[in-house]
Coordinates of C-alpha atoms in Angstrom, one line a residue:
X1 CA -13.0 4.4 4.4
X2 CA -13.4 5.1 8.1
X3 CA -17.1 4.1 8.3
X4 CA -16.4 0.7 6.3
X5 CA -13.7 0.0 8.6
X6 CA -15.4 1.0 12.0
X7 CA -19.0 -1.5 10.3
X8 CA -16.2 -4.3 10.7
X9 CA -13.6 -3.4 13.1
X10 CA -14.0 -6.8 14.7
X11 CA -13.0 -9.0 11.5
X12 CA -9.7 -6.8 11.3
X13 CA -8.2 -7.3 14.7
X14 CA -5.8 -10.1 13.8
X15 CA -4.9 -8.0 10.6
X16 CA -4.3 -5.0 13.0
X17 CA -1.7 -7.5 15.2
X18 CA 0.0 -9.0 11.8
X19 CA 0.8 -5.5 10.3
X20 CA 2.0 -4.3 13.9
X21 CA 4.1 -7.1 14.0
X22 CA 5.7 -7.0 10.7
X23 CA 6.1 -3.1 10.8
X24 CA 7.7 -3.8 14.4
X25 CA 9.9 -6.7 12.6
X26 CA 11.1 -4.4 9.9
X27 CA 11.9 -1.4 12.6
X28 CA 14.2 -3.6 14.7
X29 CA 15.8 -5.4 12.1
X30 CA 17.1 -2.3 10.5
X31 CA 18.0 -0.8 14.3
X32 CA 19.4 -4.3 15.3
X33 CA 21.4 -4.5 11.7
X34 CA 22.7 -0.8 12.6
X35 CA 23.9 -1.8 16.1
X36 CA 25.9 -5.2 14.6
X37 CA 27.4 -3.2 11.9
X38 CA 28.9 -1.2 14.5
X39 CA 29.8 -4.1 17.0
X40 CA 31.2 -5.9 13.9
X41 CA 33.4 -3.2 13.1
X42 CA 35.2 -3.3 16.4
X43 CA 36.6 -6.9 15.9
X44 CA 39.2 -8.7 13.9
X45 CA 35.6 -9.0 11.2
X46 CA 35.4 -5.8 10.6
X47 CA 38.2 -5.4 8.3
X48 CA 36.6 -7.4 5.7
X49 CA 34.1 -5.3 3.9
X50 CA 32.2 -8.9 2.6
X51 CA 30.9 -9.5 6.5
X52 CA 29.4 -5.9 5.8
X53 CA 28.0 -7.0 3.0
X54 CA 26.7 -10.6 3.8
X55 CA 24.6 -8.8 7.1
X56 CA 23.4 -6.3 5.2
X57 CA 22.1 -8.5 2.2
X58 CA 20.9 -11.3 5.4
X59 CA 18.9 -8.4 7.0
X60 CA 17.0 -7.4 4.1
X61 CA 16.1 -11.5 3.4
X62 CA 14.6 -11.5 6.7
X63 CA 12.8 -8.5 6.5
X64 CA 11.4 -8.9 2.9
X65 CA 10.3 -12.5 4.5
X66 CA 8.3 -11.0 7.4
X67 CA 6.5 -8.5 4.9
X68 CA 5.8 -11.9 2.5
X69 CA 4.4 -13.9 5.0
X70 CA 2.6 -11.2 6.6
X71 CA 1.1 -10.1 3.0
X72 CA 0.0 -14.0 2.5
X73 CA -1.9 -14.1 5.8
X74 CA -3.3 -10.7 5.3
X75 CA -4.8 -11.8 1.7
X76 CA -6.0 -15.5 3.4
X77 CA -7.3 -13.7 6.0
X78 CA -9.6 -11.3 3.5
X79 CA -10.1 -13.9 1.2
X80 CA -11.8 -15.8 4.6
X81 CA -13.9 -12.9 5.5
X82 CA -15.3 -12.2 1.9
X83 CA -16.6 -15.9 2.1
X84 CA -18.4 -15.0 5.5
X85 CA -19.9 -12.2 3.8
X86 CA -21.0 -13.5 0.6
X87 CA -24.9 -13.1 1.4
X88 CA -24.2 -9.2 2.2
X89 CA -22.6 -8.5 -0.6
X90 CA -25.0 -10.1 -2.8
X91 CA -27.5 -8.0 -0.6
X92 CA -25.8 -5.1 -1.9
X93 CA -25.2 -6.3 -5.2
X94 CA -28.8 -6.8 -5.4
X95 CA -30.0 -3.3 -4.2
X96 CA -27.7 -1.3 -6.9
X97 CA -23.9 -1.6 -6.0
X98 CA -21.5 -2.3 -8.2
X99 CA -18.8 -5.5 -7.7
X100 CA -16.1 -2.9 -7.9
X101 CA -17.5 -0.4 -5.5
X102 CA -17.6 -3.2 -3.0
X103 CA -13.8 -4.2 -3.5
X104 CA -12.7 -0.2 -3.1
X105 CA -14.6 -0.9 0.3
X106 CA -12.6 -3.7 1.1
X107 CA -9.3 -2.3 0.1
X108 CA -10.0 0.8 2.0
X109 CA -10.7 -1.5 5.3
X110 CA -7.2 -2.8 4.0
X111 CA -5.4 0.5 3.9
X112 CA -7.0 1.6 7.5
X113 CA -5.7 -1.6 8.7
X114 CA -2.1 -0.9 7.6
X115 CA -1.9 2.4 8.5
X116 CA -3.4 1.5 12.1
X117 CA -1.1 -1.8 12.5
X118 CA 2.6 -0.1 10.6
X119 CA 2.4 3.2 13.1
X120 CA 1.6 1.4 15.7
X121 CA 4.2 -1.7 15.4
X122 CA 6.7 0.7 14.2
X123 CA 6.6 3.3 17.0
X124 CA 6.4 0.3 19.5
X125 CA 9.9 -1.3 18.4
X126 CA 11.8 2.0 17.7
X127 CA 11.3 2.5 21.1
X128 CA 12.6 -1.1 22.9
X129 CA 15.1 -1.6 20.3
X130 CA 16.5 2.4 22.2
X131 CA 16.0 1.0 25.4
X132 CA 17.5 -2.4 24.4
X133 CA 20.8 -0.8 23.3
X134 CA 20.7 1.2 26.3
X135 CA 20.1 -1.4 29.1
X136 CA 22.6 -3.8 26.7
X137 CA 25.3 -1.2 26.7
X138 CA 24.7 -0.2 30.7
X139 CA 25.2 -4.3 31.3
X140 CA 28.7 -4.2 29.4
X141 CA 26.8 -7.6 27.1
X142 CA 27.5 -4.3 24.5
X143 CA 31.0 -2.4 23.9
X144 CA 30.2 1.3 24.5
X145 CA 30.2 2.9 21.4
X146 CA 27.9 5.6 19.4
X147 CA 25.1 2.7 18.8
X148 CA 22.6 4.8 15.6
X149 CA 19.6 3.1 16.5
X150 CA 16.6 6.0 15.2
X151 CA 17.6 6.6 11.8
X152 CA 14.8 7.8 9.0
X153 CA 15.8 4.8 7.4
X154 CA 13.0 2.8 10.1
X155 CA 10.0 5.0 8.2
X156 CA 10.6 2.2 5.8
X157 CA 9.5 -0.6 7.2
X158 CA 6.3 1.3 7.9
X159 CA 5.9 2.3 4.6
X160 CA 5.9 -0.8 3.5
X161 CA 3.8 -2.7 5.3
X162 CA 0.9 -0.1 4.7
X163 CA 1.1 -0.8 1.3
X164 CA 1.6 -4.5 1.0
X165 CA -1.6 -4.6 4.0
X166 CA -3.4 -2.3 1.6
X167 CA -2.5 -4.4 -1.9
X168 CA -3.0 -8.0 0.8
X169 CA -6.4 -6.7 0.9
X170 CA -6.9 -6.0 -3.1
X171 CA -6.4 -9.4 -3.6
X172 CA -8.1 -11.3 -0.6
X173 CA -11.3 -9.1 -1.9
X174 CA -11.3 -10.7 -5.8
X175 CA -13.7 -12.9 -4.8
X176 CA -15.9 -9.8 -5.0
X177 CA -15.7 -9.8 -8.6
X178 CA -18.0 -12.9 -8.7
X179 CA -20.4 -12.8 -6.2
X180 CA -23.8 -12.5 -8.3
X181 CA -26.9 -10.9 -6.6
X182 CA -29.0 -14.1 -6.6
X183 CA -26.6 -15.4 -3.9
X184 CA -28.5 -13.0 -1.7
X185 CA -31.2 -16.0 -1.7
X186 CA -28.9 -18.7 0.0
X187 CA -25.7 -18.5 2.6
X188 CA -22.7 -17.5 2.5
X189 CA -20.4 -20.2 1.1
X190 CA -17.2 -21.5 -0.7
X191 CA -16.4 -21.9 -4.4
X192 CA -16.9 -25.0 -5.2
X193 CA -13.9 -27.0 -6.4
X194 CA -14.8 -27.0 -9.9
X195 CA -14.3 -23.1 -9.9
X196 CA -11.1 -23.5 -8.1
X197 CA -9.4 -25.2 -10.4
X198 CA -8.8 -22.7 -13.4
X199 CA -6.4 -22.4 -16.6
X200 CA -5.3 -19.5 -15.4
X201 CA -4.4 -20.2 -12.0
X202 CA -2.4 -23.6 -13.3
X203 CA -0.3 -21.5 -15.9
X204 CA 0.5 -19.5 -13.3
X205 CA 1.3 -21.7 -10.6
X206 CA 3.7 -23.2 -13.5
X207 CA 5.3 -20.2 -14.7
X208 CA 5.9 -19.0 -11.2
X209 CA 7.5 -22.7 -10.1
X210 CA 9.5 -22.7 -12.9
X211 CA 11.3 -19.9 -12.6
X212 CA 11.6 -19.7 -9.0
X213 CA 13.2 -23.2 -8.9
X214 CA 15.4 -22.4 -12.1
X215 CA 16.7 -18.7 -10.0
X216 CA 17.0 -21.1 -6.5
X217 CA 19.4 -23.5 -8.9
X218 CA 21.3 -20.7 -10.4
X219 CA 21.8 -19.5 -7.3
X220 CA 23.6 -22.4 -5.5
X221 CA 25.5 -23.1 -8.6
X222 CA 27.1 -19.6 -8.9
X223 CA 28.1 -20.4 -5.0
X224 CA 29.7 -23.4 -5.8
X225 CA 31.6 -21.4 -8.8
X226 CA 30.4 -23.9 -11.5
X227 CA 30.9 -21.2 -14.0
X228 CA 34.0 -19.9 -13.2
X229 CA 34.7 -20.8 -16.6
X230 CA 32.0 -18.9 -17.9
X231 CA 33.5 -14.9 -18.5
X232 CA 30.0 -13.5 -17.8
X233 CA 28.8 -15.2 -15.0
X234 CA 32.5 -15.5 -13.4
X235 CA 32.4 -12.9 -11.0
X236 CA 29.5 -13.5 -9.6
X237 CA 29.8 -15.9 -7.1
X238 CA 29.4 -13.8 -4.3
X239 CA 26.0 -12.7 -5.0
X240 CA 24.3 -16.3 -5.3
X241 CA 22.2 -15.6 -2.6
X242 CA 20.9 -12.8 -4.3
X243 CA 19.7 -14.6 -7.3
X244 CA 18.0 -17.9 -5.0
X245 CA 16.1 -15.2 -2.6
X246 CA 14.0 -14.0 -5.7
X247 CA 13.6 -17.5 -7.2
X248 CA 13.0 -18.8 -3.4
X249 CA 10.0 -16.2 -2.8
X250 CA 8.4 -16.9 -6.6
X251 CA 8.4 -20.9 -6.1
X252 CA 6.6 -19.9 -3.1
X253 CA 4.6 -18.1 -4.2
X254 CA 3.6 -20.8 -7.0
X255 CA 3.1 -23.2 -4.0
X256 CA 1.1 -21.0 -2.5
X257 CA -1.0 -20.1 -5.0
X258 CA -1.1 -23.9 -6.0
X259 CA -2.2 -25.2 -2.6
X260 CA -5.8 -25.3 -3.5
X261 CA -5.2 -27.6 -6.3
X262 CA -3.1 -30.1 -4.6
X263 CA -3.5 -29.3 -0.1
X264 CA -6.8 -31.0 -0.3
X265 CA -5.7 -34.4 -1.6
X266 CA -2.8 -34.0 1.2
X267 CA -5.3 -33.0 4.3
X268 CA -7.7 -36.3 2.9
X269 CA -4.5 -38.6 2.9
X270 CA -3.8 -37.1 6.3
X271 CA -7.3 -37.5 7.2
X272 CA -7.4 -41.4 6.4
X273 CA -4.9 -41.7 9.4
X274 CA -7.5 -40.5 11.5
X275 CA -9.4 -43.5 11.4
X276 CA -12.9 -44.5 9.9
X277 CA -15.5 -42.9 12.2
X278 CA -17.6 -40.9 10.9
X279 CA -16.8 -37.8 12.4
X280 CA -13.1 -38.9 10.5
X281 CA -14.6 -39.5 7.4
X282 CA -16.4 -36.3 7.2
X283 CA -13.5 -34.8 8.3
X284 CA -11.3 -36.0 5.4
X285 CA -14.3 -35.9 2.8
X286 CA -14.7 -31.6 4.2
X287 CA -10.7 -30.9 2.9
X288 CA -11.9 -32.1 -0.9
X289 CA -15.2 -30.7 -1.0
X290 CA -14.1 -26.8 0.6
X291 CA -11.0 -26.8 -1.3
X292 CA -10.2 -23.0 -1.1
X293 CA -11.3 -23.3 2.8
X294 CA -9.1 -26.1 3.6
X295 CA -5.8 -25.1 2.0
X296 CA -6.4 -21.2 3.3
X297 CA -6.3 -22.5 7.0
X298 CA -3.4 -25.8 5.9
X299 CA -1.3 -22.8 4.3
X300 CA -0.9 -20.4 7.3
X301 CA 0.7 -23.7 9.3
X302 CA 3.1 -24.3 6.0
X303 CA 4.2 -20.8 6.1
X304 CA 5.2 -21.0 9.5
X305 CA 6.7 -24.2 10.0
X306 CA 8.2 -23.5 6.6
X307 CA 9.9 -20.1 7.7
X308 CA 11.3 -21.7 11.4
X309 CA 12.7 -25.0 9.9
X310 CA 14.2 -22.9 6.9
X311 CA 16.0 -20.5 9.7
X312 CA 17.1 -23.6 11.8
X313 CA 18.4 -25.8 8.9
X314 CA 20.3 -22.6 7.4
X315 CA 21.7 -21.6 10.7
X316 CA 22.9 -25.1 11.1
X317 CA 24.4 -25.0 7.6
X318 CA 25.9 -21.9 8.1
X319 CA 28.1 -22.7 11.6
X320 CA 28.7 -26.2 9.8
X321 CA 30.4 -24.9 6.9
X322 CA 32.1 -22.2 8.7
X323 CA 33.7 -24.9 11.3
X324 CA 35.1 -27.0 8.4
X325 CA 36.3 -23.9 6.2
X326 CA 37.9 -22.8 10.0
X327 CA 39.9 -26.6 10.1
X328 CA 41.3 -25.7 6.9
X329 CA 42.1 -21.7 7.0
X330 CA 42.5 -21.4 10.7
X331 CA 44.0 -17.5 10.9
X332 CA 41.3 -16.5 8.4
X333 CA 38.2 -17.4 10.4
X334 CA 39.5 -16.8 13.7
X335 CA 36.6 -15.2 16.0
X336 CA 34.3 -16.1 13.3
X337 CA 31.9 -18.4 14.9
X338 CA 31.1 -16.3 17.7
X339 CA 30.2 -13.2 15.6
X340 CA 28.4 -16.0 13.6
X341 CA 26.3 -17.3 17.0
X342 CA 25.6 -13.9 18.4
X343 CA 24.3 -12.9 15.3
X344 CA 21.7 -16.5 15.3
X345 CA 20.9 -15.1 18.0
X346 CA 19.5 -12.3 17.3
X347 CA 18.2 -13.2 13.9
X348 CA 16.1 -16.2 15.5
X349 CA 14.7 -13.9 18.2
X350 CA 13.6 -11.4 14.9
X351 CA 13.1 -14.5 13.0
X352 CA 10.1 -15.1 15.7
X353 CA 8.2 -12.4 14.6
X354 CA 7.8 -14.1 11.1
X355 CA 6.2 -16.9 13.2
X356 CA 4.2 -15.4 15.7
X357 CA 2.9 -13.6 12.0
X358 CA 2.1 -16.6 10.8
X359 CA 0.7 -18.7 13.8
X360 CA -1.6 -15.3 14.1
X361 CA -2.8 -16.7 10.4
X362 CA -3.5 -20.2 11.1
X363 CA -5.4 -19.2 14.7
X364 CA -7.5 -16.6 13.1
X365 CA -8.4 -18.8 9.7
X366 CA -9.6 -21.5 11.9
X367 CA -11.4 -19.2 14.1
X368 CA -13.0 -17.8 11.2
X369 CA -13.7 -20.9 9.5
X370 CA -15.6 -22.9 12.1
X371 CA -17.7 -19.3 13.1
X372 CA -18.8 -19.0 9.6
X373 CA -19.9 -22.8 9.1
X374 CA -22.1 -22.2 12.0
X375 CA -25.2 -23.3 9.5
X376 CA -23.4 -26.5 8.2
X377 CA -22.5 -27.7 11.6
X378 CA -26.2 -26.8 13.0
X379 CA -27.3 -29.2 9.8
X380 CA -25.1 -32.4 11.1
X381 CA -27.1 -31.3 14.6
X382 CA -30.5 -31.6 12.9
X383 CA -29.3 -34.8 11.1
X384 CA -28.5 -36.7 14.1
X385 CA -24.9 -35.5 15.1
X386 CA -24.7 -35.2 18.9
X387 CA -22.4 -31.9 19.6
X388 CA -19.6 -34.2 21.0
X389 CA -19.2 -35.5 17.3
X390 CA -19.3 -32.1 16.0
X391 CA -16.2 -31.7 17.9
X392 CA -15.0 -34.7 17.0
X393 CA -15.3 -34.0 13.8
X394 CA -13.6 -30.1 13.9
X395 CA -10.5 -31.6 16.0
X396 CA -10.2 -34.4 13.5
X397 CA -9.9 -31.3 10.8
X398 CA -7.7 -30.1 12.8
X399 CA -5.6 -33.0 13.4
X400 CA -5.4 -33.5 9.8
X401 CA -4.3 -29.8 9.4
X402 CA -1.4 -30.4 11.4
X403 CA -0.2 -33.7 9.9
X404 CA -0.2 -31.9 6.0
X405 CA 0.9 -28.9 7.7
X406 CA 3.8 -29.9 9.4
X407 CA 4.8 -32.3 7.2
X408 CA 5.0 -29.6 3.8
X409 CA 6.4 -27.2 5.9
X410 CA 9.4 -29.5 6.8
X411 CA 10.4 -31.1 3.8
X412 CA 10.0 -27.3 2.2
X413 CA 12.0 -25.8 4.9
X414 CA 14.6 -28.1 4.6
X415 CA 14.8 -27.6 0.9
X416 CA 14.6 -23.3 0.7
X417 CA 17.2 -23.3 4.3
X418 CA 20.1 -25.8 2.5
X419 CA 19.7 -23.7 -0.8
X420 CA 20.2 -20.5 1.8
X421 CA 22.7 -21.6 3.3
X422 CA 24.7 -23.2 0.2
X423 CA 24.1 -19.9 -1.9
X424 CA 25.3 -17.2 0.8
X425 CA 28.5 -19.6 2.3
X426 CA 29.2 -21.9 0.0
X427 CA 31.6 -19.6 -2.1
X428 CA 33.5 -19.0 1.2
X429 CA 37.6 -20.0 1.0
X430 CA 37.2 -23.7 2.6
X431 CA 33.3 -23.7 1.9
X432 CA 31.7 -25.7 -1.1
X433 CA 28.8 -28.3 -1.0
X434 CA 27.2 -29.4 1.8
X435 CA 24.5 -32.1 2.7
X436 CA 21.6 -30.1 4.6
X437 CA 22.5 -30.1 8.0
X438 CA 18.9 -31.5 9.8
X439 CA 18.5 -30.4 13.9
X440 CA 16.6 -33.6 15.0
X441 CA 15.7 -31.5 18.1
X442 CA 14.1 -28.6 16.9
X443 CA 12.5 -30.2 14.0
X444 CA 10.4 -32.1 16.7
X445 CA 10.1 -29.4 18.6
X446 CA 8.6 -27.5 15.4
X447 CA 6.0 -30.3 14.7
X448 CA 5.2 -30.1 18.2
X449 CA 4.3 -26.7 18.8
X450 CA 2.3 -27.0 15.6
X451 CA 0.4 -29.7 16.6
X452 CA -0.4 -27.9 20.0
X453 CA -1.1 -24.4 17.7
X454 CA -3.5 -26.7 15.4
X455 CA -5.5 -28.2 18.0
X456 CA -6.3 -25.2 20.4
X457 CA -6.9 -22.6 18.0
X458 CA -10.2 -24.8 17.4
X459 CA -11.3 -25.3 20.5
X460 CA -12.8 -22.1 21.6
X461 CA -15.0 -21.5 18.1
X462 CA -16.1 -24.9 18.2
X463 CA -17.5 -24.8 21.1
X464 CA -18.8 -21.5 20.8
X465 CA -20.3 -23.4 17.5
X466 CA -22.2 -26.1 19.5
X467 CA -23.5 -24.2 22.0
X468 CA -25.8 -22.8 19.9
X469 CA -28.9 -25.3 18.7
X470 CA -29.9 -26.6 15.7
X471 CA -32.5 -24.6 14.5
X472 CA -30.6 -21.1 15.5
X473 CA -27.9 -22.5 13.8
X474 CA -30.0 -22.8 10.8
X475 CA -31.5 -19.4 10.6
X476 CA -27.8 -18.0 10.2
X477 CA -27.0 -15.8 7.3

């Protein structure tokens, strides 16, 4: 396990930094849900046992969130680096190994990654979020009060994140399973789109959409109390978040695993805004042709704009629907809102852990990506492409990236943060249905710093690319 991991330590550093992060996001959400428990508890809040409740159910949304997204870019991330070592494989294939042996390998790279990344995150952020308390509670921003911060309870997140990094890998490596040994003979290369497109992975795209939509409609309708009238489902108003969160997480998961069959047609009708050069034709022609390669890198930039417009949108909701069930129950929200914004607060500061998770994703997909087409970019060099279109052509991928990208991600994040928001608040005394509450400002400032993300994250490999020459470009593996 060791020696397979130390023949490829340099393919797992950004796998290291996403389970570090999400172990570290796990530890101080549980240490920074233990400190507002006890804040809340010393205000006029803390004498309903629902706010208890609601911060305790919030946490664990945000936590499970930063372990999902940090499992999806883990898998992408393996899936990537499988395709850059198709040829070896095959090589191995070829002298005697079995498919199967060669996945254990890959899995066990997986669990040595986890383990590595979870100890490492999680003893970095048990000891800031001590400190924090402490210099918090020194600077009076804090009440003094006996703040339990280290609890075993933070082995959890560690736990965790070994195992979903270790099960990320499992299935990033299926690919394995169908590399033959006469692809020793040529490069390494995508699936063609053909063998993308499977019955299998359409029924269960479906099943998972389905159902996930069906739980994320359940859930805002129990919020609402549309079945107050119903005896079994009438006391369950309360917990509507509880049944959207699962359906939220499976219709993503159905989009997810869906994106090859329908990103590509987005990135080429994002790529015909480009222009018609031919560095912008190619461009758009690459996102139908590499199917799996193009929605693997479009998909890292979904999750993440995704996951910070959701938060926004939601948080929005939330302090929208708690200022218009305050107009009508006055003495019953009083103090509310500014438990509410401290408590933004800190979630969007843990909330940018998710992010940074997933921006690591779409950097280190790219990255990847344009290193390991080193032989099809050397080709467009020995056909006549000058370098300067080369780049042309990889910024114009990028470019369309970002346009699909951002655009996906907003109109999902929109959708999953009002269905948050109307699930958790909307069975509040005053609450009910609201119209999703859109923050012009930070929407644009989302598309933005995607854009920016997009375009540099390709600049580096690309040139890195070009500098080599045609005919060493060629001779890859």
């Amino acid at each position: 396990m060791i020696r397979a991991f130390r023949a490829n330590a340099r393919d797992h550093r950004a796998s290291i930094l996403v389970a570090a992060l999400s172990s570290a996001f796990g530890v101080a959400l549980l240490a920074c849900t233990n400190v507002l428990a006890t804040y809340i508890r010393s205000t006029e809040m803390g004498e309903y046992g629902s706010t208890q409740v609601a911060l305790t159910i919030v946490s664990g949304i945000f936590f499970v969130i930063a372990v999902y997204v940090g499992a999806i870019v883990t898998t992408n991330t393996f899936a990537t680096i499988i395709a850059g070592r198709t040829r070896q494989i095959a090589l191995l294939r070829l002298i005697g190994s079995s498919a199967r042996a060669q996945r254990r390998s890959v899995a066990s790279e997986g669990l040595t990654v986890g383990v590595i990344g979870a100890v490492a995150g999680g003893a970095g952020a048990a000891a800031l979020s001590l400190l924090a308390v402490r210099l918090l509670t020194l600077g009076s921003v804090l009440p003094a009060a006996s703040y339990r911060v280290l609890t075993p309870s933070l082995l959890v997140p560690v736990v965790t994140v070994v195992l979903t990094t270790w099960l990320a890998s499992w299935a990033g490596s299926r690919r394995v399973l169908t590399v033959s040994p006469m692809e020793a003979l040529g490069a390494a290369q995508e699936r063609p789109s053909a063998a993308v497109r499977t019955v299998g992975r359409t029924v269960a795209t479906s099943l998972l959409l389905a159902a996930g939509l069906a739980l994320l409609v359940l859930g805002v309708l129990l919020a609402l109390g549309v079945f107050a009238g119903v005896p079994a489902l009438a006391g369950l108003s309360s917990y509507g978040i509880l049944v959207a969160f699962p359906g939220g997480v499976l219709s993503f998961t159905g989009l997810v695993l869906a994106a090859p069959l329908f990103m590509p047609a987005v990135l080429r009708g994002a790529g015909l805004l480009l222009g018609r050069g031919a560095a912008a034709r190619l461009a758009a022609a690459n996102a139908v042709r590499n199917p799996e390669r193009s929605s693997r890198t479009a998909i890292g930039l979904v999750i993440g704009v995704t996951l910070v417009t959701m938060f926004v949108v939601a948080a929005e909701s939330w302090l929208q629907m708690i200022r218009a069930a305050s107009d009508q129950y006055p003495g019953m929200y009083a103090g509310v809102e500014s438990v509410l914004t401290i408590t933004m607060v800190v979630f969007s500061v843990l909330v940018g852990f998710s992010a940074v998770i997933a921006a690591i994703g779409v950097v280190n997909s790219l990255a990847l990506s344009v290193l390991q087409r080193a032989r099809e970019l050397g080709l467009l060099r020995a056909l006549g492409f000058t370098a300067a279109q080369v780049r042309r052509m990889v910024l114009a991928e990028s470019a369309q990236v970002t346009i699909a990208g951002v655009v996906t991600g907003v109109l999902l994040g929109t959708a999953y943060g009002w269905a948050g928001a109307q699930s958790l608040l909307a069975g509040i005394p005053g609450g009910g249905l609201l119209l999703p509450v859109l923050p012009w400002p930070y929407l644009l400032l989302i598309a933005g710093a995607g854009a920016l993300l997009a375009v540099l994250a390709s600049v580096a490999p690309t040139r890195r690319a070009t500098r080599i020459s045609p005919v060493a470009a060629l001779a890859v593996d």
